[in-house]
Amino acid sequence: MRSARFASFDVTDFETVTGHEAEWKHTPVARVQPLIDGTLDPDIRPVTATASSDDSVTVEWIDRNDSRIGSAGKPEERASANAWSAFESALMVTITGEQPSEISVTRSALGTGARAAHTVIHATHHSVGTVVLQNSGDALLSENVEIILDEGAHLTVVTVQQWNASAVHLASHFSEIGRDARLKHVVVSLGGSVVRVNPSAHLSREGGEVELYGVYFADTGQHLEQQVFVNHDAPNTKSRVSYKGALQGVGAHTVWVGDVLIRPTASGTDSYEQNRNLLLTDGARADSIPNLEIETGEIAGAGHASASGRFDDEQLFYLQARGIGEDEARRLVVRGFLSEIVQKIGSPALEERLQNAIEAELALSTAS
Amino acid sequence: MSVLEVIDLHVSVETEQGTKQILNGVDLIVNEGEIHAIMGPNGSGKSTLAYTIAGHPKYHVESGSVTLDGQDLLAMPVDARARAGLFLAMQYPVEIPGVAVTNFLRTAKTAIDGAQPPIRTWTKEVTEAMKNLRMDASFKDRNVNEGFSGGEKKRHEILQLELLKPKFAILDETDSGLDVDALKIVSEGVNRAKENTGLGLLLITHYTRILRYITPDYVHVFVDGRVAEEGGAELADRLENEGYDRFLAPASLG
Ligand SMILES: Nc1ncnc2c1ncn2[C@@H]1O[C@H](COP(=O)(O)OP(=O)(O)OP(=O)(O)O)[C@@H](O)[C@H]1O
Ligand SMILES: [Mg+2]
């Protein structure tokens, strides 16, 4: 039951991870062990942040005792709590302008030592902005990201994982959605050995809305996971969840868990979640687990869809019957399949960059 | 002069109940510039013939041959057949999410011609062809067949026929599901393609109504996976009046 999961800020409150827990049973625990049990380096200086406008955005480092920390969520598993217990200062991004601004946070030199990180993104009332977390290079990172939207704020958060092949990254994103506020959250996972990004959204005020999107491409031996949690806790809130993934190669493994909880307080909820996976070769595995818990009879709508399938031979035939060679036809279909999510980001430059990244991923996999 | 030759073609499919024989010796010769209508009852194997010529992996050729100007089409992958000059307008065109029509058309044209079409003339040509088929310009930016109505899908097939300029085209029930206006527009497109390129046509249909707008040189009646009777355009009129009953084995009559 998602409604009754244990949570604590303190890592010592959590039992030893066995790998059978709901939040760990799909994850290769041995490969992430240093993040669950190890000592984490709190030094997170190898981070750069650039903002498109100076007057409506502030980016600063704040102390772990700052009162702005801890308002959006509480760790529900040990690696998240381990990071929470370890970090010393947090990156604080505050968006105040009503004109759209874009902030980019780049992490490309984290190295191979185990680290903890903490980020707080706060969109004040009626502000509009986009925050991109751009990740590349080496990493052995456990982190928490708090996302707070005040009344009427419109915020887009995009986290892009283009880590090196050996990187391990566990992230929990906790968002708190204010009255009539709207969050668009996008997880793009392409590179890394084990990448698990778990976004959760608490719709705690009337009229709040979230769109949670994700796109991932897993190659041989890669484990890409996302555990999504939407918590409808106020009347007339709306959520849309859509994740799409492609898998190619032996041992490519993806996991999508979509928990949607509609509490008794959430009459008039409108919710829909879906996950689709395209298995391009044998030996790849996509786990897709939607889960709806509905505790009120008065909802506007709730549904889910989940499908993982082989390449559609009819699509391939259609394109080939127009003279297009098999490899190019496959690329067209996969690119099309994934770009449906990318197109939702709403930032043309970023969309193009991500399309190119997917393109590169495809080129790599067809070359091998 | 180009020619598409089908000789003694036997085709089966694998079903859950085992191998099912569908085509039982089809002979057909289509010369460039000729229009052949293939008519026949449901399940007689018309689509099977079309898909087999185009190379759909589901259909297994037991024996026989299909050649285009002497080249063995059956030995070629699907895309090579298209590049050799074959086109199939499908009975049920599939949707391809995330692939925009313009991108699809340009990619196909580039593949068929072996070189990118010159941008200015190509764009003009696409716009013009869409206008002729009364397709709104907004279709360019939509994803291939996604959310298209039945009639829109058929127009999109004919749009490709006009732009890709094949030597031979097989139209599999392009007329079904079209209202009279759409039927006229689509027929005009087919006639235009023939006028412009002199292609040979294999027109698969249930009904004679499309033959009012596209006049066949030959009509073949397809029954039980083979050609049961052949004739000129007048055979179509006879079928219109008499139906297929006289071709069906007594056992299969109700
Ligand atoms: N994959 C398949 N599995 C089983 N039977 C098949 C398969 N494909 C075709 N058939 C059968 O082969 C026969 C011929 O089918 P085909 O689609 O070629 O007929 P058709 O003449 O095009 O019919 P229609 O006029 O309805 O389009 C039918 O009995 C059909 O059920
Ligand atoms: Mg048919």
XYZ file of C-alpha atoms and ligand atoms in Angstrom:
654
model
C 0.000 0.000 0.000
C 1.508 3.269 -1.116
C -0.523 5.251 1.391
C 1.262 3.662 4.350
C 4.942 3.600 3.455
C 7.577 4.284 6.105
C 9.510 7.548 5.759
C 12.314 9.219 7.700
C 15.079 11.779 7.236
C 17.515 9.625 9.207
C 19.308 6.768 7.525
C 19.660 4.841 10.795
C 15.869 4.539 10.998
C 15.924 2.212 7.982
C 16.536 -1.515 8.156
C 19.328 -3.157 6.219
C 18.287 -3.467 2.583
C 17.674 -7.075 1.572
C 16.536 -6.470 -1.989
C 13.025 -7.764 -1.296
C 11.555 -4.397 -0.284
C 8.968 -2.832 -2.600
C 11.363 0.030 -3.413
C 14.367 -2.245 -4.045
C 13.046 -5.438 -5.553
C 13.608 -4.351 -9.162
C 16.973 -2.666 -8.567
C 20.372 -4.422 -8.785
C 21.144 -3.744 -5.121
C 24.742 -5.011 -5.242
C 25.634 -2.392 -7.843
C 24.278 0.483 -5.736
C 25.448 -0.785 -2.322
C 27.885 2.115 -1.628
C 24.963 4.525 -1.912
C 22.772 2.523 0.456
C 25.312 1.778 3.182
C 28.499 3.668 2.403
C 29.772 6.979 3.667
C 28.828 9.718 1.213
C 31.014 12.706 0.419
C 28.964 15.863 1.063
C 31.212 18.051 -1.099
C 29.093 18.900 -4.119
C 31.029 21.890 -5.452
C 31.588 20.393 -8.921
C 28.302 21.917 -10.001
C 27.670 24.925 -12.186
C 24.428 26.769 -12.566
C 23.555 29.305 -15.230
C 20.365 31.282 -15.463
C 18.871 33.038 -18.478
C 17.829 36.055 -16.431
C 19.379 37.451 -13.288
C 16.579 39.369 -11.670
C 13.898 36.688 -11.525
C 16.075 33.765 -10.457
C 18.439 33.263 -7.560
C 20.820 30.380 -7.257
C 22.680 29.947 -3.966
C 24.167 27.407 -1.586
C 22.273 27.072 1.670
C 23.125 25.285 4.887
C 21.440 21.970 5.750
C 19.786 23.673 8.735
C 18.123 26.292 6.545
C 14.375 26.381 7.130
C 13.707 26.032 3.394
C 14.907 22.447 3.502
C 12.590 19.542 4.175
C 9.216 20.956 3.185
C 8.505 18.852 0.103
C 9.077 15.298 1.178
C 10.753 12.685 3.303
C 12.965 9.775 2.176
C 11.113 6.502 1.774
C 14.132 4.318 1.248
C 17.625 3.954 2.648
C 19.779 5.451 -0.139
C 17.638 8.584 -0.173
C 17.884 8.845 3.634
C 21.619 8.188 3.426
C 22.008 11.216 1.139
C 19.734 13.297 3.353
C 21.777 12.434 6.419
C 25.065 13.192 4.677
C 24.648 16.447 2.745
C 25.998 19.652 4.263
C 24.845 22.344 1.886
C 22.111 22.361 -0.708
C 21.775 24.090 -4.032
C 18.801 26.434 -3.751
C 17.109 27.684 -6.913
C 14.404 30.276 -6.417
C 12.246 31.452 -9.304
C 10.232 34.588 -8.783
C 9.554 36.111 -12.209
C 6.312 35.966 -14.131
C 8.296 36.046 -17.374
C 9.603 32.586 -18.228
C 13.209 32.017 -17.210
C 15.448 29.038 -17.772
C 18.046 27.730 -15.348
C 20.545 25.079 -16.175
C 22.376 23.110 -13.495
C 25.290 21.143 -14.899
C 27.105 18.320 -13.188
C 29.866 16.849 -15.281
C 32.817 16.365 -12.946
C 31.525 14.469 -9.936
C 34.172 11.760 -10.183
C 33.848 8.163 -9.057
C 33.680 8.622 -5.267
C 30.335 8.110 -3.504
C 28.561 11.431 -3.015
C 25.402 12.919 -1.639
C 23.603 15.921 -3.093
C 20.608 17.994 -2.187
C 18.733 20.468 -4.357
C 15.745 22.661 -3.600
C 13.781 24.279 -6.416
C 11.237 26.826 -5.300
C 8.846 28.542 -7.697
C 7.120 31.369 -5.870
C 3.501 32.295 -6.517
C 2.631 32.828 -10.181
C 6.230 32.508 -11.301
C 7.109 30.723 -14.548
C 10.332 28.866 -15.241
C 12.244 25.874 -16.447
C 15.024 24.146 -14.555
C 17.243 21.690 -16.386
C 19.454 19.333 -14.434
C 22.089 18.239 -16.905
C 24.174 15.250 -15.831
C 27.204 13.789 -17.551
C 30.621 12.309 -16.744
C 31.333 9.871 -13.918
C 29.085 9.580 -10.902
C 28.349 7.493 -7.856
C 25.610 9.714 -6.557
C 22.617 9.537 -4.267
C 20.555 12.691 -4.164
C 17.321 14.311 -3.167
C 15.587 17.059 -5.087
C 12.809 19.053 -3.486
C 10.474 20.930 -5.779
C 8.047 23.438 -4.295
C 5.409 25.248 -6.321
C 3.510 28.043 -4.630
C 0.055 29.133 -5.705
C -0.331 29.507 -9.467
C 3.314 28.741 -10.304
C 4.126 27.061 -13.605
C 7.343 25.117 -13.412
C 9.096 22.691 -15.721
C 11.851 20.490 -14.315
C 13.874 18.355 -16.688
C 16.534 15.986 -15.447
C 18.798 14.578 -18.139
C 21.042 11.594 -17.399
C 23.805 11.261 -19.939
C 26.335 9.776 -17.550
C 29.365 7.741 -18.488
C 28.783 4.028 -18.948
C 29.921 3.076 -15.434
C 27.987 5.748 -13.505
C 25.529 4.903 -10.725
C 22.856 7.430 -9.822
C 19.925 7.211 -7.451
C 17.618 10.203 -7.191
C 14.405 10.993 -5.377
C 12.427 14.020 -6.516
C 9.779 15.234 -4.101
C 7.366 17.855 -5.343
C 4.759 19.782 -3.462
C 2.143 21.350 -5.738
C 0.376 24.487 -4.531
C -3.088 25.726 -5.338
C -3.694 25.983 -9.106
C -0.005 25.401 -9.682
C 1.268 23.275 -12.529
C 4.400 21.160 -12.648
C 5.796 19.528 -15.725
C 8.498 17.039 -14.797
C 10.579 15.191 -17.357
C 13.105 12.419 -16.760
C 15.442 11.656 -19.641
C 17.758 8.722 -18.955
C 20.194 7.669 -21.636
C 23.618 7.025 -20.124
C 24.830 5.307 -16.948
C 25.197 1.812 -15.556
C 22.394 2.041 -12.990
C 20.157 5.099 -13.079
C 17.106 5.275 -10.893
C 15.076 8.468 -10.718
C 11.974 8.338 -8.553
C 9.703 11.364 -8.960
C 6.812 11.907 -6.609
C 4.198 14.623 -6.655
C 2.009 15.631 -3.747
C -1.099 17.414 -5.020
C -1.961 18.953 -1.691
C -3.951 21.997 -2.783
C -7.084 22.373 -4.847
C -6.625 22.753 -8.593
C -3.024 21.543 -8.725
C -1.807 19.779 -11.825
C 1.181 17.612 -12.711
C 2.483 16.177 -15.925
C 5.160 13.579 -15.295
C 6.987 12.457 -18.382
C 9.923 10.238 -19.027
C 11.919 8.866 -21.883
C 14.714 6.323 -21.652
C 16.917 4.216 -23.880
C 18.672 1.232 -22.329
C 21.576 -0.547 -24.011
C 23.335 -3.781 -23.144
C 23.795 -4.184 -19.388
C 22.149 -0.867 -18.473
C 19.576 -0.641 -15.708
C 17.269 2.366 -15.995
C 14.501 2.681 -13.465
C 11.816 5.107 -12.422
C 9.328 4.756 -9.623
C 6.661 7.375 -10.090
C 4.278 8.318 -7.305
C 1.346 10.684 -7.692
C -0.406 11.531 -4.447
C -3.823 13.147 -5.054
C -4.656 14.766 -1.759
C -6.907 17.735 -2.591
C -10.082 18.230 -4.643
C -10.000 18.804 -8.399
C -6.401 17.929 -8.982
C -5.130 16.470 -12.210
C -2.240 14.226 -13.165
C -0.902 12.850 -16.403
C 1.941 10.369 -16.391
C 3.544 9.142 -19.581
C 6.853 7.274 -19.822
C 8.283 5.695 -22.922
C 11.374 3.592 -23.320
C 13.376 1.694 -25.855
C 15.624 -1.243 -25.012
C 18.340 -2.834 -27.005
C 20.871 -5.542 -26.253
C 21.391 -8.381 -23.826
C 20.754 -7.411 -20.216
C 19.232 -4.037 -21.027
C 16.716 -3.649 -18.218
C 14.184 -0.940 -17.528
C 11.703 -0.570 -14.728
C 8.723 1.684 -14.529
C 6.492 1.701 -11.487
C 3.514 4.037 -11.588
C 1.769 4.422 -8.244
C -1.244 6.697 -8.252
C -2.987 7.248 -4.927
C -6.302 9.073 -4.816
C -7.050 9.906 -1.227
C -10.515 10.435 0.310
C -9.722 14.183 0.301
C -9.282 14.195 -3.498
C -12.767 14.302 -4.972
C -12.901 15.353 -8.609
C -9.487 13.852 -9.350
C -8.608 13.392 -12.993
C -5.723 11.022 -13.486
C -4.178 8.968 -16.248
C -0.881 7.158 -16.449
C 0.801 5.145 -19.138
C 4.061 3.425 -19.899
C 5.147 1.999 -23.226
C 8.293 0.095 -24.035
C 9.775 -0.929 -27.305
C 11.991 -4.015 -27.157
C 14.348 -3.794 -30.099
C 16.230 -7.051 -29.540
C 16.083 -10.313 -27.629
C 17.634 -10.415 -24.181
C 16.245 -7.063 -23.026
C 13.665 -6.771 -20.301
C 11.131 -4.052 -19.483
C 9.183 -4.217 -16.227
C 6.095 -2.068 -16.218
C 3.946 -1.913 -13.101
C 1.018 0.503 -12.937
C -0.844 0.659 -9.638
C -3.946 2.682 -8.830
C -5.243 3.060 -5.267
C -8.554 4.877 -5.190
C -9.964 5.854 -1.814
C -12.824 8.092 -2.913
C -15.851 7.339 -5.046
C -16.057 10.823 -6.510
C -13.417 11.007 -9.172
C -13.608 12.590 -12.612
C -11.477 9.875 -14.156
C -8.635 7.497 -13.486
C -7.002 5.141 -15.892
C -3.810 3.452 -16.826
C -2.197 1.714 -19.751
C 0.960 -0.276 -19.989
C 2.405 -2.068 -22.964
C 5.780 -3.537 -23.734
C 6.242 -5.065 -27.094
C 8.508 -6.014 -29.882
C 9.049 -3.804 -32.814
C 5.861 -3.482 -34.873
C 6.599 -5.400 -38.055
C 3.697 -3.732 -39.843
C 5.256 -0.307 -39.316
C 8.555 -1.621 -40.596
C 6.879 -3.186 -43.618
C 5.064 0.042 -44.426
C 8.254 2.094 -44.417
C 10.239 -0.509 -46.327
C 7.473 -0.750 -48.906
C 8.259 2.915 -49.574
C 11.864 2.095 -50.375
C 13.315 2.943 -46.962
C 16.037 0.503 -45.883
C 15.507 -1.619 -42.776
C 18.014 0.153 -40.510
C 16.729 3.574 -41.387
C 13.127 2.402 -41.005
C 13.904 1.130 -37.506
C 15.569 4.388 -36.584
C 12.570 6.360 -37.849
C 10.133 4.296 -35.806
C 12.174 4.409 -32.586
C 12.888 8.114 -32.932
C 9.198 8.729 -33.568
C 8.176 6.590 -30.628
C 10.431 8.436 -28.187
C 10.080 11.917 -29.611
C 6.429 11.981 -28.644
C 7.631 12.605 -25.092
C 10.451 14.986 -26.025
C 7.946 17.136 -27.935
C 6.087 17.783 -24.679
C 8.940 19.657 -23.021
C 8.016 22.928 -24.697
C 11.541 24.349 -24.960
C 12.677 24.112 -28.599
C 16.431 24.354 -27.965
C 16.320 21.696 -25.269
C 14.038 19.489 -27.360
C 16.466 19.644 -30.220
C 19.413 18.824 -27.999
C 17.581 15.806 -26.588
C 16.478 14.640 -30.040
C 20.124 14.739 -31.047
C 21.123 12.823 -27.937
C 18.553 10.129 -28.738
C 19.789 10.146 -32.304
C 23.344 9.535 -31.089
C 22.107 6.723 -28.872
C 20.379 5.142 -31.868
C 23.427 5.539 -34.072
C 25.542 3.850 -31.403
C 23.187 0.947 -31.075
C 22.767 0.354 -34.787
C 26.526 0.543 -35.267
C 27.219 -2.141 -32.681
C 8.792 -1.383 -72.076
C 8.405 -2.481 -68.440
C 6.542 -5.595 -67.449
C 5.474 -7.193 -64.171
C 5.062 -10.945 -64.481
C 3.487 -13.320 -61.996
C 3.834 -16.957 -62.982
C 2.155 -19.942 -61.311
C 2.391 -18.374 -57.865
C 1.589 -20.582 -54.870
C 1.521 -18.920 -51.453
C 0.743 -20.088 -47.909
C 0.592 -18.565 -44.429
C 1.306 -20.119 -41.058
C -1.757 -20.162 -38.864
C -2.426 -21.640 -35.446
C -4.061 -24.578 -37.196
C -1.005 -25.146 -39.374
C 0.004 -24.098 -42.852
C -2.808 -22.636 -44.907
C -2.619 -22.576 -48.666
C -4.007 -19.294 -50.059
C -2.773 -18.752 -53.596
C -3.023 -21.758 -55.874
C -1.239 -20.861 -59.061
C -1.710 -17.229 -60.064
C -0.666 -16.098 -63.547
C -0.700 -12.449 -64.418
C 1.170 -10.191 -66.823
C 0.925 -6.427 -66.457
C 2.621 -4.234 -69.030
C 3.508 -0.633 -68.354
C 0.565 1.647 -69.129
C -2.028 -1.096 -68.612
C -4.737 -1.133 -66.009
C -5.738 -4.511 -64.629
C -8.649 -4.868 -62.244
C -8.671 -7.812 -59.885
C -12.087 -8.560 -58.501
C -13.234 -11.342 -56.241
C -15.146 -12.268 -53.121
C -13.850 -11.755 -49.577
C -11.088 -14.106 -48.644
C -10.269 -15.123 -52.196
C -6.640 -14.076 -51.758
C -6.485 -10.633 -53.368
C -4.605 -8.951 -50.529
C -2.383 -11.987 -50.245
C -1.340 -11.517 -53.854
C -0.653 -7.824 -53.252
C 1.361 -8.391 -50.066
C 3.306 -11.270 -51.572
C 4.392 -9.180 -54.538
C 5.414 -6.378 -52.151
C 7.270 -8.822 -49.898
C 5.366 -8.950 -46.617
C 7.194 -11.451 -44.363
C 3.964 -13.161 -43.299
C 3.416 -14.784 -46.677
C 5.430 -17.779 -47.737
C 6.000 -18.416 -51.434
C 5.766 -22.171 -52.080
C 6.512 -21.964 -55.781
C 6.202 -19.727 -58.805
C 7.851 -16.442 -59.680
C 7.335 -12.702 -59.697
C 9.597 -10.632 -61.908
C 9.860 -6.981 -62.821
C 11.596 -6.535 -66.167
C 13.162 -9.929 -65.644
C 14.501 -9.145 -62.124
C 13.471 -11.693 -59.516
C 11.406 -9.616 -57.072
C 10.957 -12.533 -54.672
C 14.690 -12.595 -54.009
C 14.728 -8.938 -52.956
C 13.990 -7.390 -49.553
C 10.869 -5.251 -49.344
C 12.676 -1.924 -49.719
C 14.640 -3.100 -52.760
C 11.380 -4.060 -54.486
C 10.088 -0.540 -53.911
C 13.305 0.907 -55.269
C 12.977 -1.361 -58.301
C 9.740 0.472 -59.081
C 6.964 -1.285 -57.181
C 4.334 0.468 -55.071
C 1.599 -0.959 -52.871
C -1.260 1.234 -51.706
C -2.393 -0.654 -48.647
C -5.873 -1.679 -47.674
C -5.147 -0.732 -44.055
C -2.223 1.739 -43.832
C -0.574 1.639 -40.396
C -0.067 4.574 -38.080
C 3.512 5.554 -37.274
C 3.566 7.721 -34.140
C 6.093 10.526 -33.962
C 7.029 10.394 -37.655
C 5.806 13.493 -39.478
C 4.380 13.143 -42.993
C 6.900 15.580 -44.523
C 9.825 13.759 -42.981
C 8.412 10.415 -44.113
C 7.795 11.590 -47.687
C 11.244 13.126 -48.026
C 12.922 10.034 -46.590
C 10.998 7.756 -48.954
C 11.694 9.942 -51.982
C 15.391 10.065 -51.125
C 15.496 6.283 -50.754
C 13.679 5.652 -54.043
C 15.700 8.164 -56.074
C 19.000 7.464 -54.335
C 19.480 11.195 -53.733
C 17.795 13.994 -51.807
C 15.167 15.764 -53.922
C 16.018 19.449 -54.506
C 14.295 21.257 -51.628
C 12.472 24.028 -53.511
C 10.970 21.939 -56.287
C 10.178 19.094 -53.892
C 8.285 21.296 -51.458
C 6.333 22.755 -54.342
C 5.571 19.341 -55.731
C 4.307 18.055 -52.371
C 2.143 21.124 -51.832
C 0.697 20.834 -55.323
C -0.019 17.107 -55.021
C -1.716 17.611 -51.666
C -3.837 20.366 -53.094
C -4.919 18.156 -55.980
C -5.974 15.471 -53.530
C -7.781 18.081 -51.400
C -5.543 17.325 -48.439
C -5.173 20.225 -46.057
C -1.609 21.523 -45.727
C -1.732 20.715 -42.014
C -1.362 17.029 -42.862
C 2.316 17.666 -43.575
C 3.027 18.170 -39.916
C 0.899 15.337 -38.661
C 2.297 11.930 -37.897
C 1.981 9.290 -40.615
C -1.626 8.033 -40.707
C -2.098 8.847 -37.034
C -5.694 9.804 -36.409
C -6.379 9.976 -40.143
C -9.894 8.978 -41.166
C -10.247 6.007 -43.503
C -10.599 8.322 -46.494
C -7.651 10.481 -45.442
C -5.461 7.415 -45.189
C -6.383 6.423 -48.748
C -5.604 9.908 -50.059
C -2.287 9.774 -48.301
C -1.534 6.499 -50.107
C -2.323 8.075 -53.474
C -0.251 11.129 -52.542
C 2.727 8.792 -52.154
C 1.879 7.114 -55.456
C 1.984 10.466 -57.200
C 5.209 11.601 -55.540
C 7.229 8.389 -55.642
C 6.429 7.673 -59.304
C 6.673 3.870 -59.400
C 6.634 1.774 -62.580
C 3.917 -0.489 -61.188
C 1.371 0.134 -58.490
C -0.934 -2.280 -56.713
C -3.935 -0.585 -55.176
C -5.520 -2.834 -52.576
C -9.138 -1.748 -52.138
C -8.222 1.888 -52.275
C -11.894 2.527 -53.079
C -13.430 0.890 -50.017
C -14.653 3.238 -47.353
C -14.657 6.253 -49.657
C -17.707 8.389 -50.288
C -18.459 9.452 -53.855
C -16.536 12.723 -53.671
C -13.453 11.107 -52.180
C -13.688 8.283 -54.695
C -13.575 10.819 -57.532
C -10.639 12.689 -56.008
C -8.664 9.516 -55.438
C -9.467 8.216 -58.940
C -8.326 11.501 -60.449
C -5.066 11.091 -58.575
C -4.558 7.597 -59.947
C -5.380 8.713 -63.490
C -3.030 11.676 -63.125
C -0.223 9.405 -61.973
C -0.810 7.172 -64.963
C -0.861 10.085 -67.372
C 2.337 11.553 -65.934
C 4.403 8.407 -65.654
C 2.672 5.740 -67.745
C 2.776 3.278 -64.889
C 1.072 -0.120 -64.917
C -1.743 -0.642 -62.413
C -3.162 -3.575 -60.544
C -6.436 -2.411 -59.100
C -7.883 -4.698 -56.443
C -11.521 -4.075 -55.705
C -14.785 -5.614 -54.597
C -17.012 -3.242 -56.409
C -17.312 -1.888 -59.879
C -17.918 1.691 -58.802
C -14.246 2.746 -58.949
C -14.144 1.330 -62.485
C -16.493 4.107 -63.556
C -13.630 6.535 -62.946
C -10.642 4.358 -63.766
C -11.234 2.306 -66.885
C -9.549 -1.089 -66.793
C -7.994 -2.688 -69.860
C -8.408 -6.131 -68.317
C -10.528 -7.632 -65.583
C -9.493 -10.771 -63.690
C -11.898 -12.621 -61.454
C -10.157 -14.058 -58.442
C -11.641 -17.096 -56.720
C -10.004 -19.508 -54.280
C -6.555 -18.125 -54.802
C -6.438 -18.218 -58.576
C -7.726 -16.334 -61.599
C -11.039 -17.973 -62.520
C -11.948 -15.814 -65.491
C -10.479 -12.964 -67.490
C -11.950 -10.426 -69.833
C -12.184 -6.763 -70.744
C -14.034 -3.955 -68.997
C -17.373 -5.555 -69.907
C -16.638 -8.440 -67.494
C -16.865 -5.991 -64.628
C -20.377 -5.020 -65.664
C -21.378 -8.650 -65.751
C -20.047 -9.147 -62.229
C -21.962 -6.098 -61.115
C -25.196 -7.704 -62.276
C -24.552 -11.345 -61.465
C -22.236 -11.280 -58.459
C -19.660 -13.976 -57.855
C -22.076 -16.846 -57.317
C -21.421 -18.644 -60.547
C -17.709 -18.878 -59.694
C -18.227 -20.358 -56.278
C -18.300 -24.082 -55.689
C -21.845 -25.274 -54.894
C -20.692 -26.336 -51.423
C -19.888 -22.792 -50.476
C -23.262 -21.454 -51.542
C -25.599 -20.708 -48.671
N -2.182 -14.553 -41.258
C -3.231 -15.270 -41.639
N -3.671 -16.260 -40.844
C -4.727 -17.013 -41.214
N -5.401 -16.834 -42.346
C -5.001 -15.875 -43.167
C -3.902 -15.024 -42.871
N -3.754 -14.143 -43.867
C -4.711 -14.423 -44.750
N -5.459 -15.460 -44.335
C -6.607 -16.042 -44.999
O -6.325 -16.144 -46.376
C -7.498 -15.897 -47.127
C -7.237 -14.814 -48.136
O -7.077 -13.580 -47.456
P -6.903 -12.202 -48.229
O -6.738 -11.135 -47.223
O -5.839 -12.349 -49.230
O -8.306 -12.068 -48.970
P -8.926 -10.868 -49.801
O -9.348 -11.447 -51.082
O -8.019 -9.722 -49.824
O -10.212 -10.540 -48.938
P -10.974 -9.127 -48.731
O -11.810 -8.945 -49.924
O -11.800 -9.389 -47.513
O -9.942 -8.086 -48.533
C -8.587 -15.581 -46.134
O -9.339 -16.742 -45.887
C -7.826 -15.182 -44.900
O -8.558 -15.456 -43.734
Mg -8.091 -7.750 -49.020
